[in-house]
Coordinates of C-alpha atoms in Angstrom, one line a residue:
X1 CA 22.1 21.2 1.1
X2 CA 19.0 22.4 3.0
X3 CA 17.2 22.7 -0.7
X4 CA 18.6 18.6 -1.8
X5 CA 16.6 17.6 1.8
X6 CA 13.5 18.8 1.1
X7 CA 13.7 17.9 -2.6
X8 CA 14.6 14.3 -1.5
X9 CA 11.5 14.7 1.4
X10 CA 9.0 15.4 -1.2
X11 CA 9.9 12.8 -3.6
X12 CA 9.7 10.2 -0.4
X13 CA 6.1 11.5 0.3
X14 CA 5.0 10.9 -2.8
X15 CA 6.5 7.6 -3.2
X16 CA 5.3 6.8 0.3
X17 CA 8.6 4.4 0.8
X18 CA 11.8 4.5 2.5
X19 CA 15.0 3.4 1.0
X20 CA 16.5 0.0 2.6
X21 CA 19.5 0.1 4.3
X22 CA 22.1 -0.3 1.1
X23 CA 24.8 -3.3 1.4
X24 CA 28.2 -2.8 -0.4
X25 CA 28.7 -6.4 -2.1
X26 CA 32.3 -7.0 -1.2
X27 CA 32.8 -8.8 -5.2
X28 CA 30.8 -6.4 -7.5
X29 CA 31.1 -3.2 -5.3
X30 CA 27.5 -2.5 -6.2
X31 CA 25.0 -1.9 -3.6
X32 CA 22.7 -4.7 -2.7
X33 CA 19.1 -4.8 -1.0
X34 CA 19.5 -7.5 2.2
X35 CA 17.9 -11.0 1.3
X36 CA 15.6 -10.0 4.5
X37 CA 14.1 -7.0 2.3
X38 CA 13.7 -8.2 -1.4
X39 CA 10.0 -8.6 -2.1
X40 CA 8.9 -7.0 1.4
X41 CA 6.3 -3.9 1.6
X42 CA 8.9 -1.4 3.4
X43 CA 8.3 -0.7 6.7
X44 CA 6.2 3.1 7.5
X45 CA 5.4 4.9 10.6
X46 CA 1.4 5.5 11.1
X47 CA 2.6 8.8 12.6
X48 CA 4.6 10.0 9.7
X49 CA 3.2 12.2 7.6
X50 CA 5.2 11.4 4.8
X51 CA 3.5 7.6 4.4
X52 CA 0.9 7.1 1.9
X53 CA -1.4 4.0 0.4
X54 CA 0.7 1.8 -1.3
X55 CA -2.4 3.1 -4.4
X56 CA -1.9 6.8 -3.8
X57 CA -0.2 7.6 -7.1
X58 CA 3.2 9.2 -7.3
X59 CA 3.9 13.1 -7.3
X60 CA 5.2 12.6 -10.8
X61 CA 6.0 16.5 -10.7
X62 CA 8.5 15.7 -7.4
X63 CA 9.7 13.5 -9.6
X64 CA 10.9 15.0 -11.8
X65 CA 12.6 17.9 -10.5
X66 CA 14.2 15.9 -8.2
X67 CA 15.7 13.3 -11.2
X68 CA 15.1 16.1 -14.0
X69 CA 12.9 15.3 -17.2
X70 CA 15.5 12.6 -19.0
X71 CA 15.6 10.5 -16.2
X72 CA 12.2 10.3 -15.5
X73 CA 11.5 9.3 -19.3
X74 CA 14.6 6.8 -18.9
X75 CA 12.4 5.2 -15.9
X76 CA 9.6 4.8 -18.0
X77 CA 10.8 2.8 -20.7
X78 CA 13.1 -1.0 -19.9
X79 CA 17.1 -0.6 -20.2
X80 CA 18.8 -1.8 -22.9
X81 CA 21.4 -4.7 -22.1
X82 CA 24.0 -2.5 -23.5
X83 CA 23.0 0.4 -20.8
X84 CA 22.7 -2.5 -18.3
X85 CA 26.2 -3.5 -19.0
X86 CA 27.0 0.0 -19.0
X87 CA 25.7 0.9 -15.8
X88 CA 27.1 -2.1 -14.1
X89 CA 31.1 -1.3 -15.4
X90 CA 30.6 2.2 -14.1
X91 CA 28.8 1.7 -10.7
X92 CA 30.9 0.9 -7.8
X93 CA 34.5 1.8 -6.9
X94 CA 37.3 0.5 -9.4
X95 CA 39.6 -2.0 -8.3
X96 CA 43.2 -0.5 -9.0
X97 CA 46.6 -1.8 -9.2
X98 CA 50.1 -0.9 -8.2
X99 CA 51.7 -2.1 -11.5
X100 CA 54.7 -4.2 -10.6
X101 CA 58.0 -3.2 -12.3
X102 CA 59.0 -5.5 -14.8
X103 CA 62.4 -6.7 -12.3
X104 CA 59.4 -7.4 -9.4
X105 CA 57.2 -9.4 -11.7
X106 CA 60.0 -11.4 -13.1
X107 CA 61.6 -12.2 -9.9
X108 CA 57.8 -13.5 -8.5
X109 CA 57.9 -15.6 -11.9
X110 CA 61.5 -17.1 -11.5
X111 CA 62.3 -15.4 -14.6
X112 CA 64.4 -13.1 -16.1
X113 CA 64.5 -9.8 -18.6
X114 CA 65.8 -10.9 -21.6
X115 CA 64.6 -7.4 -23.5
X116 CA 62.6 -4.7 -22.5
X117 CA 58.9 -5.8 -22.5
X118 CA 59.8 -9.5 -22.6
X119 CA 60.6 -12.0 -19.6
X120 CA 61.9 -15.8 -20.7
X121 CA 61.2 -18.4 -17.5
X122 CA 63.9 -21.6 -18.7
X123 CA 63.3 -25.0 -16.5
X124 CA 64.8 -28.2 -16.6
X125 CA 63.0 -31.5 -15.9
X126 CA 64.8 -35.0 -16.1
X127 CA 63.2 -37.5 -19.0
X128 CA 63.0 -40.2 -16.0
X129 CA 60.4 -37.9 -14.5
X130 CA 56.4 -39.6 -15.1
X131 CA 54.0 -37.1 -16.5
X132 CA 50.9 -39.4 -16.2
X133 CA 51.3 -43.2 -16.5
X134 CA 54.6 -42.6 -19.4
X135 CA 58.5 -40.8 -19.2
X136 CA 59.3 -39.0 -22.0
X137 CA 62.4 -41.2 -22.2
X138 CA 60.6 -43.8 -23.0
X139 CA 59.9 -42.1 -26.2
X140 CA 63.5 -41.8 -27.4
X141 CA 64.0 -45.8 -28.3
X142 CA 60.6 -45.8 -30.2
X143 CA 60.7 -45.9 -34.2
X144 CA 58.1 -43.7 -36.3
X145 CA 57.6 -46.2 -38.1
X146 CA 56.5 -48.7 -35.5
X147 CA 54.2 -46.1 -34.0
X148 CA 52.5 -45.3 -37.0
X149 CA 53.1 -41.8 -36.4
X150 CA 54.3 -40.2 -39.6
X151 CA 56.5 -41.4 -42.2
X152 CA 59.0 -38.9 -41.2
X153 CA 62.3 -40.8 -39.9
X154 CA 63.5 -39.6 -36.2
X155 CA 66.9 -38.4 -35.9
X156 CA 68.7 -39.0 -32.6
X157 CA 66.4 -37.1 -29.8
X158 CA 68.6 -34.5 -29.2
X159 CA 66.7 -31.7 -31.1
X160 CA 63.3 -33.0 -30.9
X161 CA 61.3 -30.0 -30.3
X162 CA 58.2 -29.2 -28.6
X163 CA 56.3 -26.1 -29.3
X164 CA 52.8 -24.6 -27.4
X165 CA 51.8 -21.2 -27.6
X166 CA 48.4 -19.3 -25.6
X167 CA 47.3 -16.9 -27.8
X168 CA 44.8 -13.9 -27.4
X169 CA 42.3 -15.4 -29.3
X170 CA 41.5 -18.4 -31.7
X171 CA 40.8 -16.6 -34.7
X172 CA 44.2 -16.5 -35.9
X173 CA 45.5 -13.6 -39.0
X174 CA 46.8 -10.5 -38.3
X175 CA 44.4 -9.5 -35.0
X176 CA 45.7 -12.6 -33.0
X177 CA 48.7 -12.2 -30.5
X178 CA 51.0 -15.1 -29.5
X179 CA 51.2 -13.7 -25.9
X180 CA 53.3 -17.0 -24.3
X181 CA 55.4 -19.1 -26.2
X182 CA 56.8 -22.3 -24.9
X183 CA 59.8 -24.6 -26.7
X184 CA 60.1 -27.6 -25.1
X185 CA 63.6 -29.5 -26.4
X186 CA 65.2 -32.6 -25.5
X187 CA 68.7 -32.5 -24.2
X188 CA 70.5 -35.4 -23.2
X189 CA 68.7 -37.0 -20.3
X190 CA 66.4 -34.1 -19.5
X191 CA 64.1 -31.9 -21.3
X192 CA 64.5 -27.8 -21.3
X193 CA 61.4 -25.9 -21.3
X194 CA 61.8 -22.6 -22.2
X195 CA 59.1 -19.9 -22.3
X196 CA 59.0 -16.6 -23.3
X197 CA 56.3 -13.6 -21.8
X198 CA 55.4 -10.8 -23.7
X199 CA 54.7 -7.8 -21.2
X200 CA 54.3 -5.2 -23.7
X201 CA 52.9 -5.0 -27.4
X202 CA 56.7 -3.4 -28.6
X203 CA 58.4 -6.1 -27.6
X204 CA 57.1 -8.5 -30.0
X205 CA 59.5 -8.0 -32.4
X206 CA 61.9 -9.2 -29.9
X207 CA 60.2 -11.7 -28.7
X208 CA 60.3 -13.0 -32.7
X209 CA 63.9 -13.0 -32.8
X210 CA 64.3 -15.3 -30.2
X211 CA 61.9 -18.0 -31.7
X212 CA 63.0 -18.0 -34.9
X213 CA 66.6 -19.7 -34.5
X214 CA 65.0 -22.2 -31.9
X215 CA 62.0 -23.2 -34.4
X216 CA 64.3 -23.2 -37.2
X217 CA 66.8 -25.3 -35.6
X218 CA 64.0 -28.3 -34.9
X219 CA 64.6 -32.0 -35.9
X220 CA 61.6 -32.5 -35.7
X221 CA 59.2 -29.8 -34.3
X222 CA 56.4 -31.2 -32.3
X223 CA 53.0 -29.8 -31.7
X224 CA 49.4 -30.2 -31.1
X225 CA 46.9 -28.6 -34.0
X226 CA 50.1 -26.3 -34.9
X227 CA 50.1 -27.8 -38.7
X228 CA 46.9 -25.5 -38.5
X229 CA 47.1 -23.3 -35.8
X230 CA 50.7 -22.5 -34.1
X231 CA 52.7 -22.6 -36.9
X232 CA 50.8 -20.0 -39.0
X233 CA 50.5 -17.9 -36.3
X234 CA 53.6 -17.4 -35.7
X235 CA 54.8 -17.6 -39.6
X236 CA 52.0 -14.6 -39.5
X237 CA 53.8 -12.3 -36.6
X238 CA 57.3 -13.1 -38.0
X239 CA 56.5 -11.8 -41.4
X240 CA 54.9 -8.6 -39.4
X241 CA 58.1 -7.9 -37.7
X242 CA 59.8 -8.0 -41.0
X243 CA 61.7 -11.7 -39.7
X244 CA 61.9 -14.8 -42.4
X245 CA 59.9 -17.4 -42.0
X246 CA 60.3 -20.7 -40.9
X247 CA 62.2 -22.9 -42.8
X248 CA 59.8 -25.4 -45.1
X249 CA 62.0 -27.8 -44.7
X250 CA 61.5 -28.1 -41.0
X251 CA 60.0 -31.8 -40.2
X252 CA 56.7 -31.6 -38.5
X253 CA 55.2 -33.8 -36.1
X254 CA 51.8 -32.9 -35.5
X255 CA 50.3 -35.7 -33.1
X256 CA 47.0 -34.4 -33.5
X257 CA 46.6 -36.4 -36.9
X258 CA 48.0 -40.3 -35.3
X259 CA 45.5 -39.1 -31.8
X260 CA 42.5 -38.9 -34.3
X261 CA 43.0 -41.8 -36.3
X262 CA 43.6 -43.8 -33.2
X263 CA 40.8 -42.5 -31.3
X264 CA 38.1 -40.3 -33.5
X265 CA 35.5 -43.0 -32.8
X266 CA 36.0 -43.6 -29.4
X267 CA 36.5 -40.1 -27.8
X268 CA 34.3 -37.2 -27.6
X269 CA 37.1 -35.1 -29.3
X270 CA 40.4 -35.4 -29.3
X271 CA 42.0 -31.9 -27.5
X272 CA 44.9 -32.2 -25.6
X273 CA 42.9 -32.8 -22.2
X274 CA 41.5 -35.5 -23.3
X275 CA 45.0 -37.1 -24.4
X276 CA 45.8 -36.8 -20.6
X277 CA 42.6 -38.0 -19.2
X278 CA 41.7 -40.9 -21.3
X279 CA 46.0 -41.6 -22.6
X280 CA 47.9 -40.0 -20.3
X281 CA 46.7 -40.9 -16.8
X282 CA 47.3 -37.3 -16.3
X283 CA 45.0 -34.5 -14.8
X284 CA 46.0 -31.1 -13.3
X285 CA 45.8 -29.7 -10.5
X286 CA 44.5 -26.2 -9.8
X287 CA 45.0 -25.4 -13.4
X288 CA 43.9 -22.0 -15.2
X289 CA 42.1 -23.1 -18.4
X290 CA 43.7 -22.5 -21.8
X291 CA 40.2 -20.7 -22.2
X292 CA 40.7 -18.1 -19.8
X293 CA 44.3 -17.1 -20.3
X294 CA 43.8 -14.6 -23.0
X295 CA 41.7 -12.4 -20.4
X296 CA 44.6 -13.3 -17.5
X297 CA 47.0 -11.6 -20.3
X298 CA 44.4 -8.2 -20.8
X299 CA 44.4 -7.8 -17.0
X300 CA 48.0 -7.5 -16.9
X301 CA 47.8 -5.3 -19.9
X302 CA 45.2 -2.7 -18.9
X303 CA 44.8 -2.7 -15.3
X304 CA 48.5 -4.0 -14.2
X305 CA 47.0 -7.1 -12.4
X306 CA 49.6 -10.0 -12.9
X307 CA 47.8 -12.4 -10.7
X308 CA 47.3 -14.8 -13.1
X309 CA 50.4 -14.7 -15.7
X310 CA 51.9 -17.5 -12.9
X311 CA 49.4 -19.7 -13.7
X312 CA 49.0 -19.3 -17.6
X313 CA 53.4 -20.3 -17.8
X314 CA 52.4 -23.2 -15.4
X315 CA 49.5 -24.6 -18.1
X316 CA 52.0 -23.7 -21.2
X317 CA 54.5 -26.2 -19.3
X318 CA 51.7 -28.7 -18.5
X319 CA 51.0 -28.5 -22.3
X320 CA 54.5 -29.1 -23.4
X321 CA 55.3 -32.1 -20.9
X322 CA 52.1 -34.1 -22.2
X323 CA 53.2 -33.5 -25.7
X324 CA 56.8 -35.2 -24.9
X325 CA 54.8 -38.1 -23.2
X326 CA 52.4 -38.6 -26.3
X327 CA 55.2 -40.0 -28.0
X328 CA 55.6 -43.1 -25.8
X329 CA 51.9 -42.9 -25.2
X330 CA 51.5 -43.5 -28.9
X331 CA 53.6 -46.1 -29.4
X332 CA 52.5 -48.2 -26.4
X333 CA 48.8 -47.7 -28.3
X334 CA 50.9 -49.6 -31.6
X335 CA 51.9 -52.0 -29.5
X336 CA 48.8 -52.8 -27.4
X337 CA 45.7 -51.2 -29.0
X338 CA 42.9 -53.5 -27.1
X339 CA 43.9 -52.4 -24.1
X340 CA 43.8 -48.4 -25.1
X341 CA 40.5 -48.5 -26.7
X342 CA 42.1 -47.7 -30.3
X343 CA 40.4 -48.1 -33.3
X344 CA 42.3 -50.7 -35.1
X345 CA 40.6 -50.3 -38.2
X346 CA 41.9 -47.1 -38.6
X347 CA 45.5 -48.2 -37.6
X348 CA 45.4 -50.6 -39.9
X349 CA 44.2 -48.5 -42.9
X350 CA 46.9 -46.3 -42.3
X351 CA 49.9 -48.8 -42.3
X352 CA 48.3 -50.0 -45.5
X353 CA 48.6 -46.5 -46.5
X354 CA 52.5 -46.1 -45.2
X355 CA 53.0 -49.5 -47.5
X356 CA 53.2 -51.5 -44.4
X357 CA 50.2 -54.1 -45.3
X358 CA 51.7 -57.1 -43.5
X359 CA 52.5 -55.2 -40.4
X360 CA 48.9 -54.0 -40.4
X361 CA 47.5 -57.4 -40.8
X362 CA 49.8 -58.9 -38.1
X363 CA 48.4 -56.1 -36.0
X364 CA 44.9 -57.4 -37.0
X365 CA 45.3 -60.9 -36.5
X366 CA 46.9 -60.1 -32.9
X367 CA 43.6 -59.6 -31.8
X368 CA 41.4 -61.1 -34.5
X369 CA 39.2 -62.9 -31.4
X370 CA 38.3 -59.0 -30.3
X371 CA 37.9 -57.4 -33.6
X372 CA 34.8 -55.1 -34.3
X373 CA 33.4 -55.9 -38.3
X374 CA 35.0 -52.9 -39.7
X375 CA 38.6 -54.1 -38.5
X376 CA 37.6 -57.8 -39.5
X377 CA 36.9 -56.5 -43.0
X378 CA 39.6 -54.9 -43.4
X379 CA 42.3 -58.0 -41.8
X380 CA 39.8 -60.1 -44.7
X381 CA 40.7 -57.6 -47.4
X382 CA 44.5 -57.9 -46.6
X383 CA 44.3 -61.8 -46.7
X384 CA 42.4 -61.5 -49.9
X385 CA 45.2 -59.2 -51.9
X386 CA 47.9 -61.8 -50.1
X387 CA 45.9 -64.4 -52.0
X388 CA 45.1 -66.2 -48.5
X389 CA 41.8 -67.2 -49.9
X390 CA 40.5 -69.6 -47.4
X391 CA 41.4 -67.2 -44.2
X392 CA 39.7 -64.8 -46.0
X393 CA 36.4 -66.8 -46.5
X394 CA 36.3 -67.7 -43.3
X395 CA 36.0 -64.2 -41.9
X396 CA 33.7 -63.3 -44.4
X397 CA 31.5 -66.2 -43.4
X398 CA 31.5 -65.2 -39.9
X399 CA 31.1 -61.8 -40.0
X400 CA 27.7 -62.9 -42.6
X401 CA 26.2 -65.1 -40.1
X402 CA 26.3 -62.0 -37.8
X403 CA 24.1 -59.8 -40.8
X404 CA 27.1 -58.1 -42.0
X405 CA 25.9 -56.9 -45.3
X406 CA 29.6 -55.9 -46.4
X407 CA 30.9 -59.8 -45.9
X408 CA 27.6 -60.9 -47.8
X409 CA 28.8 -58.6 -50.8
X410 CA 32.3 -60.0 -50.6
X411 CA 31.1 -63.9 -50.3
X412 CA 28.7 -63.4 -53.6
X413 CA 31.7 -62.0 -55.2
X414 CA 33.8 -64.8 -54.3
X415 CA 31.5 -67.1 -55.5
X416 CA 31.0 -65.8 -58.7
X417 CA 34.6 -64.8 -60.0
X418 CA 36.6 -66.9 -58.0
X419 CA 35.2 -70.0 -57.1
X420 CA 32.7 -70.0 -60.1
X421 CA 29.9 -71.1 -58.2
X422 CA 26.8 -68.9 -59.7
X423 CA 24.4 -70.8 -57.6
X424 CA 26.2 -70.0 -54.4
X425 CA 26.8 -66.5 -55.2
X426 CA 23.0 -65.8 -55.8
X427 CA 22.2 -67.7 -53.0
X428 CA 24.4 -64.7 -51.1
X429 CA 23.0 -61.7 -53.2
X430 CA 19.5 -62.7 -52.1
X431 CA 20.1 -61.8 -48.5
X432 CA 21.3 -58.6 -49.7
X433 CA 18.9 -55.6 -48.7
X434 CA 17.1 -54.0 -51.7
X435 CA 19.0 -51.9 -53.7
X436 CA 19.9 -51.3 -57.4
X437 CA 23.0 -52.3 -56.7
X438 CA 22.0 -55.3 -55.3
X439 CA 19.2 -56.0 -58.0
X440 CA 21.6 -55.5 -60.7
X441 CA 24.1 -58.6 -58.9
X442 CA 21.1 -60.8 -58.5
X443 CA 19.7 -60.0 -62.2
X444 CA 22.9 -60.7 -63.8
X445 CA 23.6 -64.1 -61.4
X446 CA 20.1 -65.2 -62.8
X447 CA 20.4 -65.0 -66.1
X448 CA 24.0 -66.9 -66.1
X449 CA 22.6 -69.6 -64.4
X450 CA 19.5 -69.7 -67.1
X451 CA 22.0 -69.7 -70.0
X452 CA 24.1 -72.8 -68.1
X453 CA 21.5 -74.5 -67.1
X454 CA 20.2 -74.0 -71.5
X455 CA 23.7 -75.5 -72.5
X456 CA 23.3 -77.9 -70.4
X457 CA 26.9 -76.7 -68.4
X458 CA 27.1 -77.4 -64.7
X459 CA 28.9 -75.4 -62.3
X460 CA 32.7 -74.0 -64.0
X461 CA 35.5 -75.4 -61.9
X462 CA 37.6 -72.4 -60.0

């Protein structure tokens, strides 16, 4: 001990410094310098003779016999951020659980053992109960075909089934784990959420066998981004645990798809949270982020820690209540899209698309005094194949006066093929912006009205 002293004495005398009082940092366990000492000269007796001129030069020799030769050289040169990284995970005491048994941690949850490594938390919640501005109840009277949904036809509710799952990454394949898994189905007047909570890696194939019946038994199954997401994932950890599949003839309701058409163009994106914010009315409370459940998950697998598994079933529930209340959501957007902020070009386009032309230009004409040019086009291209001629006209003439270069094309058009007015049409074509396009209409108008005007024809009667 005597010989670590003096070593440490000499080193100090050569330095000319004394080490600041150290301060354990109750987060990081790392000792910290006090705020009072960072950037101060440390403080020296005159009568020790130990202190030197700050520009006495160090006993590089005490040095390194005190830190030996690879730690001195280390000194020298700047750390590396993986040795940084490295340093910080290994400095300090480690926090360390008591691992809760799996009976504790599924009594703390409210849920139960259904298989060793695997806990499945069931609550009911009536339909009559608001999650945001809508009831899921609401949704069961409301036709797909009314909400523009899909062009799937809904069976009775009972069977409607809601699926979420929070996943250990976002990659997907093999490497990805489906950690929580929550089935959301409609029964009678209330909706059962059911969730299941792998504890242990073995007990997926367990956790597989209870999905697959419920999935399989869906009329339809419900989701957010699974067409692309969920539902291969978990096609992918079936076929690991040597399951079947699901069935392909499963009807799937992915509301992603009717959310973007409604809203591409007037949200920022279109993820779930912003269903609830800018749709839903909704917004959570004290919630965990989807974002940081995967690493709520690892500390539960690696230190023990279940602090956070609570609040990870809490968001999967969240998740699965706003995706029941999309449904009414949705069709209260059919019904009213002014007042949502809906683009009502793009509902339009797709009830064309469903064979539903009429409904989309009632839709149109509902709020025809509102209507951006894009939706105006369109409600004038539906009048047009419905051979309402004048209506159209008279949109295209309004939307022109406003420098809408798609309603000048249409009104040249009109005036050349259908109302046989050559004059009229190139009086249209020549506010068109330059373009060969547009040349090539203006050419061909001018040389029609040179060879009437040479056969002495005046303008042909529609």
């Amino acid at each position: 001990m005597s010989s670590l002293q003096e070593r440490l004495r000499r080193l100090r005398a050569s330095t000319g410094t004394q080490p600041l009082a150290p301060q354990m940092s109750a987060r990081s366990g790392l000792t910290a310098v006090s705020p009072e000492g960072r950037g101060q000269e440390p403080d020296r007796d005159p009568q020790d003779q130990h202190s030197r001129d700050p520009g006495q030069p160090v006993d590089k020799a005490a040095e390194t016999e005190l830190l030996g030769p690879d730690a001195t050289a280390a000194k020298a040169r700047p750390l590396s951020l993986a040795e940084r990284i490295r340093r910080l995970s290994t400095t300090g005491p480690k926090r360390v659980y008591e691992r809760p048994t799996a009976e504790a941690l599924a009594e703390s949850l409210g849920a139960e053992i259904i298989a060793p490594g695997l806990l499945q938390l069931e609550r009911h919640q009536p339909l009559t109960q608001r999650h945001g501005r809508f009831q899921p109840v609401r949704g069961l009277a409301c036709h797909l075909a009314e909400t523009n949904l899909t062009r799937l036809a809904l069976p009775a509710p009972d069977g409607w089934t809601f699926i979420d799952t929070e996943t250990s990454g976002l990659a997907g394949g093999t490497g990805t784990w489906a950690f929580v898994i929550g089935i959301g189905r409609i029964q009678g007047s209330e909706i059962r959420l059911r969730q299941y909570l792998l504890l242990e890696l073995d007990a997926e194939p367990a956790m597989m066998a209870c999905i697959q019946p419920e999935l399989a038994a869906a009329n339809p199954l419900i989701s957010y981004n699974g067409k692309t997401f969920d539902l291969p994932l978990l096609e992918t950890r079936l076929r690991l645990n040597g399951l079947p599949g699901l069935p392909e003839s499963i009807p799937h309701l992915d509301l992603l798809y009717p959310i973007r058409r409604a809203f591409a163009t007037r949200w920022t994106n279109c993820r779930l949270a912003s269903c609830e914010h800018h749709l839903l009315g909704f917004e959570r409370a004290d919630d965990l982020p989807g974002a940081e459940a995967p690493a709520a998950w690892l500390d539960w697998l690696r230190e023990g820690n279940p602090a956070r598994l609570g609040a990870v079933l809490r968001h999967n529930r969240l998740d699965l209540l706003s995706l029941a209340a999309l449904l009414p959501a949705l069709s209260q957007v059919q019904r009213e899209p002014l007042s949502y902020g809906a683009d009502l070009s793009a509902l339009a386009r797709q009830l064309e698309r469903s064979g539903q032309a009429r409904e989309a230009e009632r839709l149109l004409d509902a709020a025809s005094r509102d209507l951006e040019p894009a939706a105006a086009l369109v409600l004038a291209r539906l009048k047009r194949q419905r051979g309402a001629w004048s209506e159209a006209v008279s949109i295209w003439e309004r939307l022109a006066a406003e420098g809408v270069i798609n309603a000048l094309v249409e009104l040249a058009k009109y005036q050349e093929h259908v109302n046989g007015d050559a004059a009229q049409a190139l009086a249209y074509a020549d506010q068109l912006p330059e373009s060969d396009e547009h040349r090539h209409r203006q050419t061909r108008l001018r040389r029609r009205l040179a060879r009437s005007d040479a056969a002495g024809l005046g303008r042909r009667p529609p």
